[in-house]
Amino acid sequence: YVKKYLSDEHFDEAALFTNMYVMNKTGKELKTTANEIKNVYGVHAMMSVFKYPRLKMYWDSKGMCFGPISQAIKRDRFLKLRSSLHYVDINNRPIDNYRFWKVQPTIDRVRNACRNIPRLVDCYSVDEQMIPFTGRCPNRQYVKNKPRPTGLKNFVITTSKGKEFTRCENQISATKWKVSKCVTLISSATGAEPYSLVKRWSKTENKEIEIPCPDVVKSYNQYMGGVDVCDQQMECYRTWIKTRKWTFKVALRFIDLSIVNAWMEYREDSQKLRKRNNDIMDLMHFKISVAREWLTKSPKKRAFLSEESNSSDTEEIKQQFKDLKTIEHQFHQKQK
């Protein structure tokens, strides 16, 4: 499911442009591969589920070392790859000076995958979504009344389950409804009629009274929460990281979005196959399985490791993943 959004081609391009960036900047070869880029993604996915207060604690042999991460990639190598990660050739800067050009390939890849999802429902929710970032960025905004008000704003359209609407071509209705304040809604799907009765508190009568509510308001309240549900799922296991690079923050956001979308598709397909709820992975276990898949793609050869050390490391990695459920249980017990 995740490969629909982040295919092998994405990792190949990331490895290529990362090597080019390091060569242009330092004159030295990084010699990274697509499998190592998958390791970086897998480490961040694991960190989003198993949260430690400090990054280096995942590799701390004297403390609570996290085996699936420490055995998959060395700490210094991970930090080097993370700081050098690029998705485009920095020498080919666009003429129009587009600000998101460094992460545009990742954005386009995820967006195209979302566009290929079959439109099986007629009701959608469109809302703004924040990418939290407090560092320096030309596109950073402050949006009042948001849980994370500072960051980069993007608009998201999500599905919403409900009744079918008949859309009117070239016909738009505007409805103004006054309760405590005036609310104006414009719709091409429905209008004010038919009215329904809703209860609202009356300050003059000091009790709840029934007032007529336009159909467009009822529909809005019924289907508006799709983006909020998506935000809630992403926030449960959001990839946390402190970085000054807003481009990397955007990339991580779209990685999280890809995993959440893939999990929703997996859950829908499992329900269609009439699987038991106990047999369907929740978001946490789904993200762990994705992280394990990325982490098990460790390269067999590296410039700084011999073949013997690689084979031994591979066996250790397999053993660590066999004990992952035990590690997960111990971790949550300590959190309690």
Short mmCIF file of C-alpha atoms in Angstrom, two decimals:
data_model
loop_
_atom_site.label_atom_id
_atom_site.label_comp_id
_atom_site.label_asym_id
_atom_site.label_seq_id
_atom_site.Cartn_x
_atom_site.Cartn_y
_atom_site.Cartn_z
CA TYR A 1 0.00 0.00 0.00
CA VAL A 2 2.77 2.45 0.89
CA LYS A 3 4.57 1.78 -2.40
CA LYS A 4 1.71 3.53 -4.20
CA TYR A 5 2.91 6.75 -2.59
CA LEU A 6 6.64 6.14 -2.09
CA SER A 7 7.84 3.80 -4.81
CA ASP A 8 11.34 2.41 -5.31
CA GLU A 9 11.93 5.13 -7.87
CA HIS A 10 11.50 7.73 -5.13
CA PHE A 11 14.28 6.17 -3.04
CA ASP A 12 16.56 5.77 -6.06
CA GLU A 13 16.21 9.46 -6.91
CA ALA A 14 16.76 10.48 -3.28
CA ALA A 15 19.97 8.44 -3.11
CA LEU A 16 21.21 9.89 -6.42
CA PHE A 17 20.59 13.53 -5.56
CA THR A 18 21.89 13.09 -2.01
CA ASN A 19 25.17 11.74 -3.36
CA MET A 20 25.36 14.63 -5.83
CA TYR A 21 24.72 17.18 -3.08
CA VAL A 22 27.47 15.83 -0.81
CA MET A 23 29.93 15.60 -3.70
CA ASN A 24 29.27 19.22 -4.73
CA LYS A 25 29.47 20.49 -1.16
CA THR A 26 32.42 18.54 0.28
CA GLY A 27 34.11 16.92 -2.70
CA LYS A 28 33.79 13.52 -0.98
CA GLU A 29 31.70 10.50 -1.90
CA LEU A 30 28.83 9.61 0.41
CA LYS A 31 28.11 6.33 -1.39
CA THR A 32 24.57 6.03 -0.11
CA THR A 33 21.98 3.76 -1.69
CA ALA A 34 18.21 3.52 -1.94
CA ASN A 35 18.25 0.93 0.84
CA GLU A 36 20.01 3.35 3.17
CA ILE A 37 17.41 6.02 2.41
CA LYS A 38 14.76 3.45 3.34
CA ASN A 39 16.65 2.91 6.59
CA VAL A 40 16.41 6.64 7.34
CA TYR A 41 12.66 6.58 6.66
CA GLY A 42 12.25 3.44 8.76
CA VAL A 43 14.11 4.94 11.70
CA HIS A 44 11.85 7.99 11.70
CA ALA A 45 8.75 5.79 11.44
CA MET A 46 9.92 3.74 14.44
CA MET A 47 10.70 6.90 16.40
CA SER A 48 7.18 8.18 15.82
CA VAL A 49 5.78 5.13 17.66
CA PHE A 50 8.48 4.57 20.29
CA LYS A 51 9.23 8.07 21.53
CA TYR A 52 12.42 8.65 23.51
CA PRO A 53 13.19 12.04 25.08
CA ARG A 54 16.52 12.27 23.22
CA LEU A 55 17.52 11.14 19.77
CA LYS A 56 20.85 9.58 20.77
CA MET A 57 19.17 7.33 23.34
CA TYR A 58 18.10 4.97 20.54
CA TRP A 59 21.80 4.07 20.09
CA ASP A 60 22.87 4.37 23.74
CA SER A 61 24.37 1.00 24.66
CA LYS A 62 24.57 1.96 28.34
CA GLY A 63 20.92 2.93 28.54
CA MET A 64 17.68 1.85 26.87
CA CYS A 65 19.11 1.03 23.46
CA PHE A 66 16.46 0.31 20.81
CA GLY A 67 17.66 -2.73 18.88
CA PRO A 68 15.70 -2.48 15.60
CA ILE A 69 17.13 1.01 15.04
CA SER A 70 20.65 0.63 16.42
CA GLN A 71 21.25 -2.61 14.52
CA ALA A 72 19.86 -1.32 11.22
CA ILE A 73 22.05 1.78 10.87
CA LYS A 74 24.84 3.46 12.81
CA ARG A 75 24.03 6.68 14.61
CA ASP A 76 26.62 8.89 12.89
CA ARG A 77 25.70 7.48 9.50
CA PHE A 78 22.01 8.19 10.16
CA LEU A 79 22.70 11.79 11.19
CA LYS A 80 24.90 12.30 8.14
CA LEU A 81 22.26 10.97 5.75
CA ARG A 82 19.47 12.92 7.40
CA SER A 83 21.31 16.23 7.16
CA SER A 84 22.31 15.56 3.53
CA LEU A 85 19.00 14.25 2.19
CA HIS A 86 17.95 15.88 -1.10
CA TYR A 87 15.30 15.13 -3.71
CA VAL A 88 16.43 17.38 -6.58
CA ASP A 89 19.62 18.53 -8.25
CA ILE A 90 20.49 21.79 -6.48
CA ASN A 91 22.37 22.99 -9.57
CA ASN A 92 19.11 23.10 -11.57
CA ARG A 93 17.37 25.88 -9.67
CA PRO A 94 14.12 26.94 -11.40
CA ILE A 95 14.04 30.33 -13.09
CA ASP A 96 10.76 31.38 -11.46
CA ASN A 97 12.38 30.94 -8.01
CA TYR A 98 9.62 28.63 -6.78
CA ARG A 99 10.11 28.25 -3.03
CA PHE A 100 9.07 24.62 -2.71
CA TRP A 101 11.22 23.32 -5.57
CA LYS A 102 13.50 21.29 -3.27
CA VAL A 103 10.63 19.10 -2.04
CA GLN A 104 8.29 19.39 -5.01
CA PRO A 105 9.08 15.88 -6.38
CA THR A 106 7.97 14.31 -3.09
CA ILE A 107 4.85 16.47 -2.96
CA ASP A 108 3.95 15.61 -6.56
CA ARG A 109 4.52 11.90 -6.02
CA VAL A 110 2.23 11.72 -2.98
CA ARG A 111 -0.38 14.01 -4.54
CA ASN A 112 -0.51 11.98 -7.77
CA ALA A 113 -1.01 8.82 -5.74
CA CYS A 114 -3.89 10.49 -3.89
CA ARG A 115 -5.44 11.55 -7.20
CA ASN A 116 -5.44 7.94 -8.39
CA ILE A 117 -7.63 6.86 -5.47
CA PRO A 118 -11.10 5.96 -6.83
CA ARG A 119 -13.76 8.56 -6.06
CA LEU A 120 -16.39 6.25 -4.60
CA VAL A 121 -18.25 8.84 -2.52
CA ASP A 122 -19.85 12.15 -3.36
CA CYS A 123 -19.15 14.07 -0.16
CA TYR A 124 -15.73 15.48 0.59
CA SER A 125 -14.21 17.69 3.21
CA VAL A 126 -11.78 20.47 2.24
CA ASP A 127 -9.83 22.19 4.99
CA GLU A 128 -6.44 23.65 5.79
CA GLN A 129 -3.74 21.55 7.42
CA MET A 130 -0.67 22.81 9.26
CA ILE A 131 2.86 21.46 8.96
CA PRO A 132 4.37 22.46 12.34
CA PHE A 133 7.60 24.44 11.99
CA THR A 134 8.89 27.32 14.09
CA GLY A 135 12.22 27.92 12.35
CA ARG A 136 13.05 30.26 9.52
CA CYS A 137 10.98 29.76 6.39
CA PRO A 138 9.68 32.25 3.79
CA ASN A 139 6.30 30.47 3.69
CA ARG A 140 5.78 30.15 7.43
CA GLN A 141 2.40 31.36 8.68
CA TYR A 142 0.55 31.83 11.94
CA VAL A 143 -3.02 30.53 11.87
CA LYS A 144 -5.06 31.44 14.91
CA ASN A 145 -7.03 28.80 16.85
CA LYS A 146 -5.03 25.89 15.44
CA PRO A 147 -3.54 23.22 17.76
CA ARG A 148 -0.16 23.95 16.14
CA PRO A 149 -0.65 27.48 14.82
CA THR A 150 2.87 28.15 13.48
CA GLY A 151 4.11 26.41 10.37
CA LEU A 152 3.35 25.87 6.70
CA LYS A 153 -0.26 25.71 5.55
CA ASN A 154 -1.56 23.37 2.89
CA PHE A 155 -5.10 22.52 1.83
CA VAL A 156 -6.34 18.94 1.99
CA ILE A 157 -9.40 17.21 0.56
CA THR A 158 -10.58 14.05 2.30
CA THR A 159 -13.47 11.66 1.90
CA SER A 160 -16.46 11.65 4.22
CA LYS A 161 -19.00 8.85 4.48
CA GLY A 162 -22.64 9.91 4.17
CA LYS A 163 -25.64 10.18 1.89
CA GLU A 164 -25.39 10.87 -1.81
CA PHE A 165 -25.81 14.41 -3.10
CA THR A 166 -27.04 15.50 -6.51
CA ARG A 167 -24.79 18.26 -7.70
CA CYS A 168 -26.34 21.05 -9.76
CA GLU A 169 -24.34 22.21 -12.77
CA ASN A 170 -23.81 25.96 -13.02
CA GLN A 171 -26.11 26.57 -10.06
CA ILE A 172 -24.87 27.95 -6.76
CA SER A 173 -26.95 28.79 -3.72
CA ALA A 174 -25.93 31.22 -0.99
CA THR A 175 -27.49 30.82 2.45
CA LYS A 176 -27.20 33.19 5.39
CA TRP A 177 -28.18 31.79 8.77
CA LYS A 178 -28.29 33.88 11.92
CA VAL A 179 -28.10 32.23 15.32
CA SER A 180 -25.74 33.95 17.76
CA LYS A 181 -23.73 35.20 14.78
CA CYS A 182 -24.36 35.37 11.06
CA VAL A 183 -23.07 32.40 9.07
CA THR A 184 -22.91 32.52 5.27
CA LEU A 185 -22.50 29.34 3.23
CA ILE A 186 -22.20 28.87 -0.54
CA SER A 187 -22.92 25.46 -2.03
CA SER A 188 -23.40 23.82 -5.42
CA ALA A 189 -24.86 20.67 -3.86
CA THR A 190 -27.73 21.83 -1.67
CA GLY A 191 -29.49 24.98 -0.48
CA ALA A 192 -31.56 26.19 2.45
CA GLU A 193 -34.46 23.79 1.94
CA PRO A 194 -35.57 21.46 3.36
CA TYR A 195 -35.32 22.92 6.85
CA SER A 196 -34.86 20.80 9.94
CA LEU A 197 -35.36 21.67 13.60
CA VAL A 198 -32.34 21.97 15.89
CA LYS A 199 -32.04 22.94 19.54
CA ARG A 200 -30.17 26.09 20.52
CA TRP A 201 -29.84 27.92 23.82
CA SER A 202 -31.87 31.10 24.11
CA LYS A 203 -30.48 33.80 26.39
CA THR A 204 -33.76 35.70 26.49
CA GLU A 205 -35.88 32.69 27.48
CA ASN A 206 -33.03 31.04 29.42
CA LYS A 207 -33.74 27.61 27.95
CA GLU A 208 -33.23 25.49 24.84
CA ILE A 209 -35.60 26.21 21.98
CA GLU A 210 -36.11 24.65 18.55
CA ILE A 211 -35.22 26.77 15.53
CA PRO A 212 -35.24 25.97 11.79
CA CYS A 213 -31.85 24.98 10.38
CA PRO A 214 -31.04 25.14 6.63
CA ASP A 215 -30.10 21.90 4.93
CA VAL A 216 -26.72 23.30 3.81
CA VAL A 217 -25.75 23.93 7.46
CA LYS A 218 -26.77 20.41 8.42
CA SER A 219 -24.72 18.94 5.57
CA TYR A 220 -21.70 21.04 6.49
CA ASN A 221 -21.76 19.90 10.11
CA GLN A 222 -22.14 16.30 9.00
CA TYR A 223 -19.25 16.11 6.53
CA MET A 224 -16.82 18.84 7.58
CA GLY A 225 -14.69 16.69 9.91
CA GLY A 226 -12.83 14.59 7.34
CA VAL A 227 -9.61 16.60 7.45
CA ASP A 228 -9.77 16.78 11.24
CA VAL A 229 -9.93 12.97 11.39
CA CYS A 230 -6.90 12.77 9.10
CA ASP A 231 -5.04 15.25 11.33
CA GLN A 232 -5.95 13.24 14.39
CA GLN A 233 -4.58 10.02 12.89
CA MET A 234 -1.35 11.71 11.82
CA GLU A 235 -0.93 13.37 15.20
CA CYS A 236 -1.16 10.06 17.07
CA TYR A 237 2.20 8.91 15.67
CA ARG A 238 3.62 12.05 14.16
CA THR A 239 7.29 11.91 13.23
CA TRP A 240 8.86 14.29 15.72
CA ILE A 241 12.20 15.85 14.98
CA LYS A 242 14.00 19.09 15.72
CA THR A 243 15.50 20.52 12.56
CA ARG A 244 16.27 23.88 11.05
CA LYS A 245 15.50 22.62 7.55
CA TRP A 246 11.86 23.26 6.72
CA THR A 247 12.26 21.17 3.55
CA PHE A 248 12.94 18.06 5.62
CA LYS A 249 9.97 18.88 7.83
CA VAL A 250 7.70 19.02 4.78
CA ALA A 251 9.09 15.72 3.49
CA LEU A 252 8.43 14.01 6.82
CA ARG A 253 4.89 15.36 6.84
CA PHE A 254 4.14 13.81 3.46
CA ILE A 255 5.73 10.54 4.57
CA ASP A 256 3.33 10.46 7.53
CA LEU A 257 0.45 11.32 5.22
CA SER A 258 1.42 8.46 2.89
CA ILE A 259 1.43 5.95 5.75
CA VAL A 260 -1.93 7.13 7.12
CA ASN A 261 -3.52 7.04 3.66
CA ALA A 262 -2.07 3.58 3.01
CA TRP A 263 -3.43 2.34 6.33
CA MET A 264 -6.91 3.65 5.52
CA GLU A 265 -6.84 1.84 2.16
CA TYR A 266 -5.63 -1.34 3.87
CA ARG A 267 -8.42 -1.11 6.46
CA GLU A 268 -11.11 -0.58 3.80
CA ASP A 269 -9.86 -3.56 1.77
CA SER A 270 -9.74 -5.73 4.89
CA GLN A 271 -13.31 -4.80 5.76
CA LYS A 272 -14.43 -5.64 2.22
CA LEU A 273 -12.82 -9.07 2.64
CA ARG A 274 -14.83 -9.42 5.86
CA LYS A 275 -11.82 -9.91 8.07
CA ARG A 276 -12.32 -9.91 11.79
CA ASN A 277 -11.49 -6.67 13.56
CA ASN A 278 -8.86 -8.47 15.62
CA ASP A 279 -7.10 -9.50 12.41
CA ILE A 280 -6.93 -5.94 11.04
CA MET A 281 -3.87 -3.98 12.09
CA ASP A 282 -4.44 -0.64 13.76
CA LEU A 283 -2.41 2.40 12.73
CA MET A 284 0.36 1.76 15.25
CA HIS A 285 1.04 -1.82 14.17
CA PHE A 286 0.67 -0.87 10.51
CA LYS A 287 3.30 1.85 10.88
CA ILE A 288 5.60 -0.55 12.73
CA SER A 289 5.25 -3.07 9.90
CA VAL A 290 6.13 -0.38 7.35
CA ALA A 291 9.14 0.66 9.43
CA ARG A 292 10.28 -2.96 9.71
CA GLU A 293 10.03 -3.36 5.95
CA TRP A 294 12.17 -0.27 5.38
CA LEU A 295 14.69 -1.23 8.06
CA THR A 296 15.14 -4.79 6.79
CA LYS A 297 16.27 -3.38 3.44
CA SER A 298 19.77 -2.88 4.85
CA PRO A 299 22.52 -2.71 2.21
CA LYS A 300 24.74 -5.78 2.02
CA LYS A 301 27.86 -3.78 1.20
CA ARG A 302 29.11 -0.45 2.42
CA ALA A 303 32.38 1.34 1.96
CA PHE A 304 33.17 1.18 5.68
CA LEU A 305 32.01 -2.41 6.39
CA SER A 306 33.35 -5.76 5.31
CA GLU A 307 31.22 -8.60 3.97
CA GLU A 308 31.67 -10.61 7.18
CA SER A 309 30.49 -7.76 9.37
CA ASN A 310 27.51 -7.22 7.08
CA SER A 311 26.41 -10.84 7.30
CA SER A 312 26.68 -10.80 11.08
CA ASP A 313 24.79 -7.50 11.27
CA THR A 314 22.02 -8.95 9.10
CA GLU A 315 21.58 -11.90 11.47
CA GLU A 316 21.48 -9.55 14.44
CA ILE A 317 18.86 -7.40 12.73
CA LYS A 318 16.67 -10.44 12.06
CA GLN A 319 16.97 -11.51 15.68
CA GLN A 320 16.08 -8.02 16.89
CA PHE A 321 12.94 -7.96 14.77
CA LYS A 322 11.85 -11.33 16.13
CA ASP A 323 11.85 -9.78 19.60
CA LEU A 324 10.11 -6.57 18.49
CA LYS A 325 6.82 -7.47 20.14
CA THR A 326 8.61 -8.05 23.44
CA ILE A 327 10.42 -4.71 23.13
CA GLU A 328 7.13 -2.98 22.34
CA HIS A 329 5.45 -4.50 25.39
CA GLN A 330 8.30 -3.55 27.72
CA PHE A 331 8.36 -0.01 26.35
CA HIS A 332 4.66 0.60 26.97
CA GLN A 333 4.90 -0.91 30.46
CA LYS A 334 7.65 1.58 31.34
CA GLN A 335 5.59 4.43 29.89
CA LYS A 336 2.74 3.51 32.23
#
